[in-house]
Coordinates of N, CA, C and O in Angstrom, one line a residue:
X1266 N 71.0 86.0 121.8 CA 69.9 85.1 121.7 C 70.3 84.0 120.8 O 71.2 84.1 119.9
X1267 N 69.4 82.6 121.1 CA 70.0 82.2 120.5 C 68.8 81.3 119.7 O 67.6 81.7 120.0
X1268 N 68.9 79.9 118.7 CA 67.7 79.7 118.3 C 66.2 79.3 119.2 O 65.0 79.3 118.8
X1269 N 66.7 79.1 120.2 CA 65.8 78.6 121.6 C 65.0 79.4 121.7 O 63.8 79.3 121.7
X1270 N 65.7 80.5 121.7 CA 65.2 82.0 122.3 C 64.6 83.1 121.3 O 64.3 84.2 121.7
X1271 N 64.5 82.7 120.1 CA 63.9 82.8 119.5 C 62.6 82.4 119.5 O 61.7 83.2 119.8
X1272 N 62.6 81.0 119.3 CA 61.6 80.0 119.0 C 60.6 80.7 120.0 O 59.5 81.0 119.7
X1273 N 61.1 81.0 121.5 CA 60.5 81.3 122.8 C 59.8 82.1 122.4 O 58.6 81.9 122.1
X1274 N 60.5 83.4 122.3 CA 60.4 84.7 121.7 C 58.7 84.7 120.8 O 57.6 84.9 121.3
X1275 N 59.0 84.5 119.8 CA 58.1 84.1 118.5 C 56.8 83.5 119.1 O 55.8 84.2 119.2
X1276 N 56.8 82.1 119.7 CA 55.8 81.2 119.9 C 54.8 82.2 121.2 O 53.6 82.0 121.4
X1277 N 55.5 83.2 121.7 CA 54.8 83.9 122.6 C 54.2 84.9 122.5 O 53.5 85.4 123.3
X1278 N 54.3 85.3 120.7 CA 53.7 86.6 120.3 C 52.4 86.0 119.7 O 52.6 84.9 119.0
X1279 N 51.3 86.4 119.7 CA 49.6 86.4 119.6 C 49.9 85.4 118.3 O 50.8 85.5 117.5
X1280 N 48.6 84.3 118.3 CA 48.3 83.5 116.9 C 49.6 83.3 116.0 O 49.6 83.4 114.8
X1281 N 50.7 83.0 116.8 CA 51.9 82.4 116.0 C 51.9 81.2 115.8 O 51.9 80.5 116.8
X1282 N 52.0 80.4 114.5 CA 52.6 79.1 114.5 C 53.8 79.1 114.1 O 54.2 80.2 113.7
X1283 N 54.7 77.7 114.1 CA 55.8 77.4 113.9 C 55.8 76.1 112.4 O 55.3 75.0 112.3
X1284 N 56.4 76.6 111.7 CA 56.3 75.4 110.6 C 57.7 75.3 110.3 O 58.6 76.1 110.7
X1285 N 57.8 74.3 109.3 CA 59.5 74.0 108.6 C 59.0 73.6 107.2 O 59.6 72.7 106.6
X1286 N 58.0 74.4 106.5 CA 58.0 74.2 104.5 C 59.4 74.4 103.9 O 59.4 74.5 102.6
X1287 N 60.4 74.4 104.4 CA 61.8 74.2 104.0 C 62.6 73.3 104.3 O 63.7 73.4 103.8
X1288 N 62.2 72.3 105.1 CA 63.0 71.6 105.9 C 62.8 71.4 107.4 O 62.1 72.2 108.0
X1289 N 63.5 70.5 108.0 CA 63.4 70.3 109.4 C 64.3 71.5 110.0 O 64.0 72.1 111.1
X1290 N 65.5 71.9 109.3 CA 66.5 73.2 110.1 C 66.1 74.5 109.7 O 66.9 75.5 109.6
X1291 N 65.0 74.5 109.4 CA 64.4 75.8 109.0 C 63.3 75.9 109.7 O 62.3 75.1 109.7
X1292 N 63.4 77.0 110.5 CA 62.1 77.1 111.6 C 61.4 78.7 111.2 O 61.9 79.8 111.5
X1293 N 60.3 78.5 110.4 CA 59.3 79.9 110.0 C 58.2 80.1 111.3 O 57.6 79.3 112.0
X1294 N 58.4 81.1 111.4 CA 57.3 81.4 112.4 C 56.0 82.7 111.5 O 56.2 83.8 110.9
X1295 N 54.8 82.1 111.8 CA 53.8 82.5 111.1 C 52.8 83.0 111.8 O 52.7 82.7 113.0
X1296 N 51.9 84.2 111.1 CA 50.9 84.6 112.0 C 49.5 84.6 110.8 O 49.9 84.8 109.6
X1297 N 48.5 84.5 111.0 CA 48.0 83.8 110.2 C 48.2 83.2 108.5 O 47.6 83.6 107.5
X1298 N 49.1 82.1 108.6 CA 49.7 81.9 107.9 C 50.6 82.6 107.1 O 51.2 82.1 106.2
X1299 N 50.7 83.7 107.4 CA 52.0 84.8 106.9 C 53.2 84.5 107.7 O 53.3 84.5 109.0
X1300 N 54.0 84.3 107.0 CA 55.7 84.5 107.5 C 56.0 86.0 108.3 O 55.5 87.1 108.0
X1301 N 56.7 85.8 109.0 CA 57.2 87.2 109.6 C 58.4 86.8 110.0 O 58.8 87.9 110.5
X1302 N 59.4 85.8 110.2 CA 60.4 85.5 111.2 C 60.7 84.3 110.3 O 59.8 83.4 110.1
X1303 N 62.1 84.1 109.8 CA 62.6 82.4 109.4 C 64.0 82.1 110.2 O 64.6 82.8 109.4
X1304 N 64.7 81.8 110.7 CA 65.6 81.0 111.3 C 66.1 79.9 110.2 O 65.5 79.0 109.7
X1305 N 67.3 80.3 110.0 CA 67.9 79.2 109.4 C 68.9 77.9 109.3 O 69.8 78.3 110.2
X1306 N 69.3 76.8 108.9 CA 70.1 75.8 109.9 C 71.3 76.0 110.0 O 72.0 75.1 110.5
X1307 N 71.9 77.1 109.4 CA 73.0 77.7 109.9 C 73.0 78.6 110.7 O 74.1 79.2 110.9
X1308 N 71.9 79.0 111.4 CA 72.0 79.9 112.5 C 71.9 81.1 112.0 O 72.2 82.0 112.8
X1309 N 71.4 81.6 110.5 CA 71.2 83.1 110.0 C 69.5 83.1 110.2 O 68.8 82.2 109.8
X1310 N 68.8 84.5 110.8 CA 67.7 85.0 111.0 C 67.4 86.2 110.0 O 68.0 87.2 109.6
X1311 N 66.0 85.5 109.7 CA 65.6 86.6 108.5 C 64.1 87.0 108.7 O 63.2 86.2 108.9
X1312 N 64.0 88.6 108.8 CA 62.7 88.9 109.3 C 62.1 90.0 108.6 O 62.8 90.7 107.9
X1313 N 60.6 90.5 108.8 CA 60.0 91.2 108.0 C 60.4 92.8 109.0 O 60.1 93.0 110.2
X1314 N 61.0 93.8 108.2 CA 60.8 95.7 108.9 C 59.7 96.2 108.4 O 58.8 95.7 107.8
X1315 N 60.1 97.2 108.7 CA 59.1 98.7 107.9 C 60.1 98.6 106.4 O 61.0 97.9 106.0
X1316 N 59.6 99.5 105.8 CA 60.2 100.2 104.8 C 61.2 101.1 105.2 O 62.4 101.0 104.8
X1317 N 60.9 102.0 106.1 CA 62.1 103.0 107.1 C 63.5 101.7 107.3 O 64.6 101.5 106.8
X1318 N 62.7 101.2 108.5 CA 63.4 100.3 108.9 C 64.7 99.7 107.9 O 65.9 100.0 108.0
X1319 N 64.2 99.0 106.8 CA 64.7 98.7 105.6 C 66.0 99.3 105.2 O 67.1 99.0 105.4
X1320 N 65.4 100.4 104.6 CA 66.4 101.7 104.3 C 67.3 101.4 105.3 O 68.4 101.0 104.8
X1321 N 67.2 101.7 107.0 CA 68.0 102.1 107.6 C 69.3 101.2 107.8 O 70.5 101.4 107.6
X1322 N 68.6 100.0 108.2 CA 69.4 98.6 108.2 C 70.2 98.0 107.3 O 71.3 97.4 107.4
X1323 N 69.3 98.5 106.4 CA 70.6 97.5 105.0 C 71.4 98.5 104.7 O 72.6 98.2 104.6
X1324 N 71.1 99.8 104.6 CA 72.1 101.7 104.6 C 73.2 101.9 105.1 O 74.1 102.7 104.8
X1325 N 73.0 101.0 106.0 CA 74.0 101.1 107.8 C 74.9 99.9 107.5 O 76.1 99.9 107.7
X1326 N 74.1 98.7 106.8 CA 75.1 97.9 107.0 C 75.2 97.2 108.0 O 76.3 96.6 108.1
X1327 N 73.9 96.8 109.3 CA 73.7 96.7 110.1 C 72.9 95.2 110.2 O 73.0 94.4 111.1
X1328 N 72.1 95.1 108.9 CA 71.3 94.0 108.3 C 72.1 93.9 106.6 O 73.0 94.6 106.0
X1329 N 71.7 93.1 106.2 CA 71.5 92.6 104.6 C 70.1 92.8 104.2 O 69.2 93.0 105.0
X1330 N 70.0 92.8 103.2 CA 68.5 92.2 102.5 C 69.0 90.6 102.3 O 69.8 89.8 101.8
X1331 N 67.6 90.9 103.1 CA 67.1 89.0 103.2 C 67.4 88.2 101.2 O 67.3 88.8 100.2
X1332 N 67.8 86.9 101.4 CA 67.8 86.3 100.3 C 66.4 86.0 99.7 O 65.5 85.5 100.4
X1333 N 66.0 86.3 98.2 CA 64.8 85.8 97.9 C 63.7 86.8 98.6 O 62.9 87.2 97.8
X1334 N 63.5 87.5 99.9 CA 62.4 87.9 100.0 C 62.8 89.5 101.1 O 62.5 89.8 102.3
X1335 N 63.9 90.3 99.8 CA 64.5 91.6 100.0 C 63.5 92.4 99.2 O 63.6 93.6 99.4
X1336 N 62.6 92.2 98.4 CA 61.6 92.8 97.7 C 60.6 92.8 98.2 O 59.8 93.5 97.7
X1337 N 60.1 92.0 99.6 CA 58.8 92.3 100.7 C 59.6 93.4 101.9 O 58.9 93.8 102.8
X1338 N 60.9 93.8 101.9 CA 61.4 94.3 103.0 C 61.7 93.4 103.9 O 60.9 93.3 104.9
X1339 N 62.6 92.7 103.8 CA 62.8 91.4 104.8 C 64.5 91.8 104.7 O 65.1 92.2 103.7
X1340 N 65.2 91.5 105.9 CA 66.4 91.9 106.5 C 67.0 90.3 107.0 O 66.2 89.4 107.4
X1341 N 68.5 90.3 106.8 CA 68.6 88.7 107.1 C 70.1 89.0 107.9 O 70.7 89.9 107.5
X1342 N 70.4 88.3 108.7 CA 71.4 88.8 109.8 C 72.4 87.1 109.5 O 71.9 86.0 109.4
X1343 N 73.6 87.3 109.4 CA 74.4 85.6 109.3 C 74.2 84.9 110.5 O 74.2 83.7 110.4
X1344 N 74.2 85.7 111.7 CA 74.2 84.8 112.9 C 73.0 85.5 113.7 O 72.9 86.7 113.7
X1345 N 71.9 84.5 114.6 CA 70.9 85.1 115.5 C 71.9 86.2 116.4 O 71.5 87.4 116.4
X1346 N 73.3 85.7 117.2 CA 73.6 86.6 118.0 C 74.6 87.7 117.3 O 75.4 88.2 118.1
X1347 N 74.6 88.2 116.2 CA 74.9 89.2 115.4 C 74.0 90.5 116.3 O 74.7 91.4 116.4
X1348 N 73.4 90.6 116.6 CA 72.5 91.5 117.9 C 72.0 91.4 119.3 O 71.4 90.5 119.9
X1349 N 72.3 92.6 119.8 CA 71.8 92.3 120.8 C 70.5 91.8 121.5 O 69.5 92.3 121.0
X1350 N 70.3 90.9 122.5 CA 69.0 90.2 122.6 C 67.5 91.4 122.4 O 66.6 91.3 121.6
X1351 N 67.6 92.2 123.2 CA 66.5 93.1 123.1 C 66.6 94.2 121.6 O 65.7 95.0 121.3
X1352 N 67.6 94.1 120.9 CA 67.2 95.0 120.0 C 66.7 93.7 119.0 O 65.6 94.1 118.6
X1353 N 66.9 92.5 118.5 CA 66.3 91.7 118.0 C 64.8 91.0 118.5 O 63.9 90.5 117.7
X1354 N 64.8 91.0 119.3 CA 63.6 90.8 120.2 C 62.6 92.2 119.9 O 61.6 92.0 119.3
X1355 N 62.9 93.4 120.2 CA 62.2 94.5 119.9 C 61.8 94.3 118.0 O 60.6 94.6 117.6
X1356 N 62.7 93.9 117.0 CA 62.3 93.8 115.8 C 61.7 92.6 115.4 O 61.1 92.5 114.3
X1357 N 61.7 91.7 116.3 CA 60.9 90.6 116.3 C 59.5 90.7 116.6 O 58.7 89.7 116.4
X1358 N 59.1 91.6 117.2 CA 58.0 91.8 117.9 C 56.6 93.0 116.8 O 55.4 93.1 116.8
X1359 N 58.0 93.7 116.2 CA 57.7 94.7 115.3 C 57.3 94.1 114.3 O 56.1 94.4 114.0
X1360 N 57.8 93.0 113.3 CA 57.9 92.1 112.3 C 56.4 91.4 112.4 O 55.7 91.4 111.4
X1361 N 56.0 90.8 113.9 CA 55.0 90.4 114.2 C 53.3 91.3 113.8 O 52.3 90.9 113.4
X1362 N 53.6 92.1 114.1 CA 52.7 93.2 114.4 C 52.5 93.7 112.8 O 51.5 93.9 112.2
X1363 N 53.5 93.9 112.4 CA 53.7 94.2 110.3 C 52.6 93.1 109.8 O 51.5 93.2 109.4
X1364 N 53.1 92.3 109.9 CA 52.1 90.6 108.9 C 51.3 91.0 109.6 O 50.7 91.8 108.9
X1365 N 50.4 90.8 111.4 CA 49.6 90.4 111.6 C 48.6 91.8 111.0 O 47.5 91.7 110.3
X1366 N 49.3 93.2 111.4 CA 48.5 94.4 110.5 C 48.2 94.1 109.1 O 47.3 94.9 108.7
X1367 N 48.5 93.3 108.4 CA 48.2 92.8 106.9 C 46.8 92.4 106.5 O 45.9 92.7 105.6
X1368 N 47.0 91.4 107.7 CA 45.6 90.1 107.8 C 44.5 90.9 107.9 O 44.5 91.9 108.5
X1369 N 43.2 90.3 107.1 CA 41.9 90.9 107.1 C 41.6 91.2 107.9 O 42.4 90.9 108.7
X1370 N 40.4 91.9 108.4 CA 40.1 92.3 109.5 C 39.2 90.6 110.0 O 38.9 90.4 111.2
X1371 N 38.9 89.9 109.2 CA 38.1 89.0 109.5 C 38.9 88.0 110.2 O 38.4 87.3 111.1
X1372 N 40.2 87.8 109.5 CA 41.1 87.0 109.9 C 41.7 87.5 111.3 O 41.8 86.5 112.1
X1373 N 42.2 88.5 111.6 CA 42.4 89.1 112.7 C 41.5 88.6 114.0 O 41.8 88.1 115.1
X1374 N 40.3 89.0 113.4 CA 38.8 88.5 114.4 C 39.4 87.5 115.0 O 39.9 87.3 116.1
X1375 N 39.1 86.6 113.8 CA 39.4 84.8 114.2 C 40.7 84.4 114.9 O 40.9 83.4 115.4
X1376 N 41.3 85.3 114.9 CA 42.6 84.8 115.7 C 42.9 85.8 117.1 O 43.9 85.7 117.7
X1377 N 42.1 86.3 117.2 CA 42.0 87.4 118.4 C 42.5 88.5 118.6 O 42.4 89.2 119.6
X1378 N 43.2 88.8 117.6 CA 44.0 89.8 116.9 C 43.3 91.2 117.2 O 43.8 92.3 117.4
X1379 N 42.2 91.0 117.1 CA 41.4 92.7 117.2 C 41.8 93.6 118.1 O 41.2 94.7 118.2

């Protein structure tokens, strides 16, 4: 996968926006305004797991802890294609579903989320 397919990926999962509060080569993807997914302009991806997940990823050696935001459980990979498309795509989807489970139930409403 690559940043495209990302962007794809992301913009297709429920009440996602796209912003760059970092910059133009920094592409965050948000679900009601929560981060879950950052892309970076060197081509490193950084996203929200479980706690399990966490453990297993950074244990393995498989992920890093994300820079700056390894204390929310966030996993940061040096390159998008460091994995395979569907197992990234499967944690991308998971990531989505973590933040959007966060949001109020009111906010959820408002975004169709229920």
């Amino acid at each position: 996968m690559d940043r495209q397919g990302v962007g794809r990926l992301c913009l297709a999962l429920p009440a996602t926006t796209l912003d760059h509060p970092f910059g133009d080569d920094h592409d965050v993807y948000k679900v009601g305004g929560k981060m879950f997914c950052m892309v970076g302009g060197g081509g490193s991806i950084s996203f929200k797991v479980s706690d399990i997940a966490w453990e297993v990823l950074t244990e393995s050696g498989h992920a890093r802890p994300a820079p700056y935001l390894a204390r929310n459980k966030w996993v940061n990979l040096a390159q998008i294609d460091d994995w395979a498309d569907d197992e990234l795509a499967e944690h991308l989807v998971i990531a989505h579903g973590i933040v959007a489970g966060k949001l109020t139930k009111k906010v959820r409403a408002a975004l169709g989320l229920t």
